[in-house]
Short mmCIF file of C-alpha atoms in Angstrom, two decimals:
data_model
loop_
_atom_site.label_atom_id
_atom_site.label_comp_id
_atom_site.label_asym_id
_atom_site.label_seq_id
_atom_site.Cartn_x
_atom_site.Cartn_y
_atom_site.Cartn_z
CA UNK A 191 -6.08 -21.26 2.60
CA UNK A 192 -2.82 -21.01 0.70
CA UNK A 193 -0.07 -18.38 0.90
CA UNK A 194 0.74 -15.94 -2.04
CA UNK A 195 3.05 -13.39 -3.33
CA UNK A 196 1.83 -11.11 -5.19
CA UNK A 197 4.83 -8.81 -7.56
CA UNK A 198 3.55 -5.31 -9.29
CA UNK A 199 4.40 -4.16 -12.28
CA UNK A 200 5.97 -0.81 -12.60
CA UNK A 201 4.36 1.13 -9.93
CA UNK A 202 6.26 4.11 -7.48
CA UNK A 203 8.05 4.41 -11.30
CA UNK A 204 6.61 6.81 -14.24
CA UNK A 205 3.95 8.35 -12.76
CA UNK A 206 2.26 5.73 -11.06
CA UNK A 207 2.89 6.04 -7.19
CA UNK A 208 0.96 4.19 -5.05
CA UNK A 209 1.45 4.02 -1.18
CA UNK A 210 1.66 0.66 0.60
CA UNK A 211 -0.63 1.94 3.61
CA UNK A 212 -3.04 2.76 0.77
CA UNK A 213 -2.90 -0.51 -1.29
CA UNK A 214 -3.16 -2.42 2.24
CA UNK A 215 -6.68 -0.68 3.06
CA UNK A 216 -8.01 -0.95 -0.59
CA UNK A 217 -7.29 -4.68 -0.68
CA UNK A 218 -9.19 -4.96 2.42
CA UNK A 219 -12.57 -5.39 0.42
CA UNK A 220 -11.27 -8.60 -1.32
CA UNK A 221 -11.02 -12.35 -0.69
CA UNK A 222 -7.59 -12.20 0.89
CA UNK A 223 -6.15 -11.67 4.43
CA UNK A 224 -2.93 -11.09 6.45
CA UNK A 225 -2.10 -8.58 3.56
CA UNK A 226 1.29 -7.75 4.28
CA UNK A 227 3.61 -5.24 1.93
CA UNK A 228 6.83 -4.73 1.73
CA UNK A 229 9.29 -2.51 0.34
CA UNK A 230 7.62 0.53 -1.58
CA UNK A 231 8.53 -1.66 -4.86
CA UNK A 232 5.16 -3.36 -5.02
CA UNK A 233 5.94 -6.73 -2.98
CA UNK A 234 2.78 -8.29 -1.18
CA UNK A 235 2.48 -11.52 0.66
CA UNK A 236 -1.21 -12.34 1.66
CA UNK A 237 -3.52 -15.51 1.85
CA UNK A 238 -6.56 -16.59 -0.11
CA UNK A 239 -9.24 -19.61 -0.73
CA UNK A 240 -8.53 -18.48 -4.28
CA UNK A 241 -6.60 -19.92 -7.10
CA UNK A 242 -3.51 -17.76 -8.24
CA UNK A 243 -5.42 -16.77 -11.41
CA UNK A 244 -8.20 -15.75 -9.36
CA UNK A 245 -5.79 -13.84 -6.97
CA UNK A 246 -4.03 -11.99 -9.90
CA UNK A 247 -7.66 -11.37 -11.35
CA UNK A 248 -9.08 -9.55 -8.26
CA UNK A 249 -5.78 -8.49 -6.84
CA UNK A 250 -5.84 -6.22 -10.98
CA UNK A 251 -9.48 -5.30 -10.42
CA UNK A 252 -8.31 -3.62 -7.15
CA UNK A 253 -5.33 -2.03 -8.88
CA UNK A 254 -7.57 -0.76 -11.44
CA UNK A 255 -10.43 0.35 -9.44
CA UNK A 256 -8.69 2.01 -6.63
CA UNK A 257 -6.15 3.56 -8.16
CA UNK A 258 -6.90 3.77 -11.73
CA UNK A 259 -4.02 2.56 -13.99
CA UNK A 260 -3.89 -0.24 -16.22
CA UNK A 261 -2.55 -2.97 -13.66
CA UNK A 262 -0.63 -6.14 -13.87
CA UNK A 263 0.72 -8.28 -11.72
CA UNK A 264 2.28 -11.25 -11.10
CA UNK A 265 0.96 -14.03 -8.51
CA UNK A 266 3.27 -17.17 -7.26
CA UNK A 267 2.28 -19.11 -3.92
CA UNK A 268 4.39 -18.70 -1.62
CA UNK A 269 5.90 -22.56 -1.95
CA UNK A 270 6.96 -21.54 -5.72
CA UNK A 271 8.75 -18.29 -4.59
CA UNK A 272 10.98 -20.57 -2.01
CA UNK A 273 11.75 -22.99 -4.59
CA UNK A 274 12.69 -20.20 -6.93
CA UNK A 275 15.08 -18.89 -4.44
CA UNK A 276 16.41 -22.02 -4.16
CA UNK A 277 16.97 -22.67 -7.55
CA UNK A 278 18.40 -19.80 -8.57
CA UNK A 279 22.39 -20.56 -9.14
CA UNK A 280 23.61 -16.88 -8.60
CA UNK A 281 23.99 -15.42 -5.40
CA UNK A 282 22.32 -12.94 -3.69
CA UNK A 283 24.98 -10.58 -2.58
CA UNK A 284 27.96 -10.17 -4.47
CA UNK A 285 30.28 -6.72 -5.24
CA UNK A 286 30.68 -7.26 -8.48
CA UNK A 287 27.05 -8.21 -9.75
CA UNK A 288 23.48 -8.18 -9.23
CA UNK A 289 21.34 -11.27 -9.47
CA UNK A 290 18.30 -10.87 -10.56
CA UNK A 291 14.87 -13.22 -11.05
CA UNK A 292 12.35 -11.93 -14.07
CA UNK A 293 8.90 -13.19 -12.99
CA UNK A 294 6.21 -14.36 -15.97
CA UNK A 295 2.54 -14.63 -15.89
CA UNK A 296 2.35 -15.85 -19.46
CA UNK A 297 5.42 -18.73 -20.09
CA UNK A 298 5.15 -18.08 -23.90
CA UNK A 299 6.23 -14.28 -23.47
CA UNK A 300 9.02 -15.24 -21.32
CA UNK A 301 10.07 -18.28 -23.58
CA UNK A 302 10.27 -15.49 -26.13
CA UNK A 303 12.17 -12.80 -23.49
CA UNK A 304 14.75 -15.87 -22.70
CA UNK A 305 15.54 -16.44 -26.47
CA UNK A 306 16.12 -12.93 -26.77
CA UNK A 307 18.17 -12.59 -24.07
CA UNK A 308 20.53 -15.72 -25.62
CA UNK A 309 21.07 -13.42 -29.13
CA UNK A 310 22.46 -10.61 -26.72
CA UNK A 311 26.32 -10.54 -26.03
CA UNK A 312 27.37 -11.20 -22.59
CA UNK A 313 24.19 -11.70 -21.09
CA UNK A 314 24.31 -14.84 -18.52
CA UNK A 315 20.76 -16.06 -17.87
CA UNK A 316 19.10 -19.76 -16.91
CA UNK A 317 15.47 -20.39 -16.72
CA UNK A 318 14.34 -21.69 -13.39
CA UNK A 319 11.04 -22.84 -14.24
CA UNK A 320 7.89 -21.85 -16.59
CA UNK A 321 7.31 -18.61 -14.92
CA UNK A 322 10.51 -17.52 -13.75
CA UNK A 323 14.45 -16.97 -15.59
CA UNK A 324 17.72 -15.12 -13.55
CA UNK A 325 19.87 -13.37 -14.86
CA UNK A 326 23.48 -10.99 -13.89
CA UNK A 327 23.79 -7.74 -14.25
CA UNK A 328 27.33 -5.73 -13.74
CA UNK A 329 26.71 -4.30 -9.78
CA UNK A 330 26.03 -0.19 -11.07
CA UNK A 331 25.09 -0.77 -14.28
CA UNK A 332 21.57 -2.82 -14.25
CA UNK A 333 19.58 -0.08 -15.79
CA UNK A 334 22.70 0.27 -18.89
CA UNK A 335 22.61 -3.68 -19.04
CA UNK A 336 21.45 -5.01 -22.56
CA UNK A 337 19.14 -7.69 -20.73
CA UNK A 338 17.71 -4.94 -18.87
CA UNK A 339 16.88 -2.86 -21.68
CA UNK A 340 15.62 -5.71 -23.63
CA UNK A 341 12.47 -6.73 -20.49
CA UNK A 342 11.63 -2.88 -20.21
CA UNK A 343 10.21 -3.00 -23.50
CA UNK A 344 6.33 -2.44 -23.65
CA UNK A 345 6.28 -6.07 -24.95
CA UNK A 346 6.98 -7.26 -21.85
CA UNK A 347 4.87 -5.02 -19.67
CA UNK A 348 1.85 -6.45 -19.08
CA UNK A 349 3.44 -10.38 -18.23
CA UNK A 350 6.61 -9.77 -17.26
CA UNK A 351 7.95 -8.11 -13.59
CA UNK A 352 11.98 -8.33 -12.63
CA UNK A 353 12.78 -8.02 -8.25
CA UNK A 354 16.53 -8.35 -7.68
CA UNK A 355 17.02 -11.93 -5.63
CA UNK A 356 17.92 -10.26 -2.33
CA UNK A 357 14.12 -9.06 -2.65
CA UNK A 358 13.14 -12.39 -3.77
CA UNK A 359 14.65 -13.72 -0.65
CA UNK A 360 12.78 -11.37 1.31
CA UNK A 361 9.10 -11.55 0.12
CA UNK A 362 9.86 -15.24 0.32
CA UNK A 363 10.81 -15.06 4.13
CA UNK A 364 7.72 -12.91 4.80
CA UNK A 365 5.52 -14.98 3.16
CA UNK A 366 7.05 -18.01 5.36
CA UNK A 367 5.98 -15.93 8.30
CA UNK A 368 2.21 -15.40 7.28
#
């Protein structure tokens, strides 16, 4: 049985607000257990026989059937989220900016995100594997940031999720603790 994270894509934003109590008892009627949420951002940690693709597959049929919105999400074990954290060469707490990890379930749309972000002026960013790139934003201004407002576009939407690192850090522990 391996360890997951699972990362949501755009819920408790634009219309789509979904409680964690509620997720937690419609997941109970799939292949997973120790479902555990956290944050109201759309963090899980759970385990599963399954393969991540099959995770992310039934983990979107739940999304979609319970709740009815056109779900995506993003699925890493819980060994890849560690080594993410680990890897990533900003901090996590700083006052004058916010670190922040986008997560990728297709590499070619975040190859193309990561270019992107290169053409855009002062934007610092490094790639920390296939499926995952950081990136600073100025602490108060994340939304305003031009790296920000390039990975909100619909584009992105269906592959791509952002969590700042401090939340990285955290589903990471939790998973640890499954």
């Amino acid at each position: 049985m391996d360890s997951y994270a699972v990362f949501l894509r755009g819920i408790n934003v634009g219309g789509i607000n979904i409680k964690m109590a509620d997720l937690k008892g419609a997941l109970q009627d799939y292949p997973f257990s120790k479902v555990k949420t956290l944050l109201a951002s759309g963090n899980v940690v759970l385990h599963s026989e399954l393969s991540a693709k099959d995770v992310k597959a039934q983990f979107e049929k739940c999304l979609r059937d319970s709740f009815g919105y056109d779900a995506w999400v993003v699925v890493l074990t819980a060994d890849r989220v560690a080594q993410l954290v680990e890897a990533c060469p900003y901090p996590a707490d700083d006052k004058s900016t916010h670190s922040y990890v986008t997560l990728a379930s297709d590499s070619a749309m975040l190859d193309e995100l990561f270019e992107a972000g290169k053409a855009l002026d002062g934007v610092e960013q490094t790639r920390l594997g296939p499926e995952a790139m950081a990136w600073l934003a100025p602490a108060g201004g994340t939304l305003d940031s031009p790296f920000s407002k390039l990975s909100a576009k619909p584009r992105y939407k269906a592959s791509t999720t952002t969590r700042n690192l401090r939340t990285l850090v955290k589903v990471s522990d939790a998973a640890a603790d499954l």
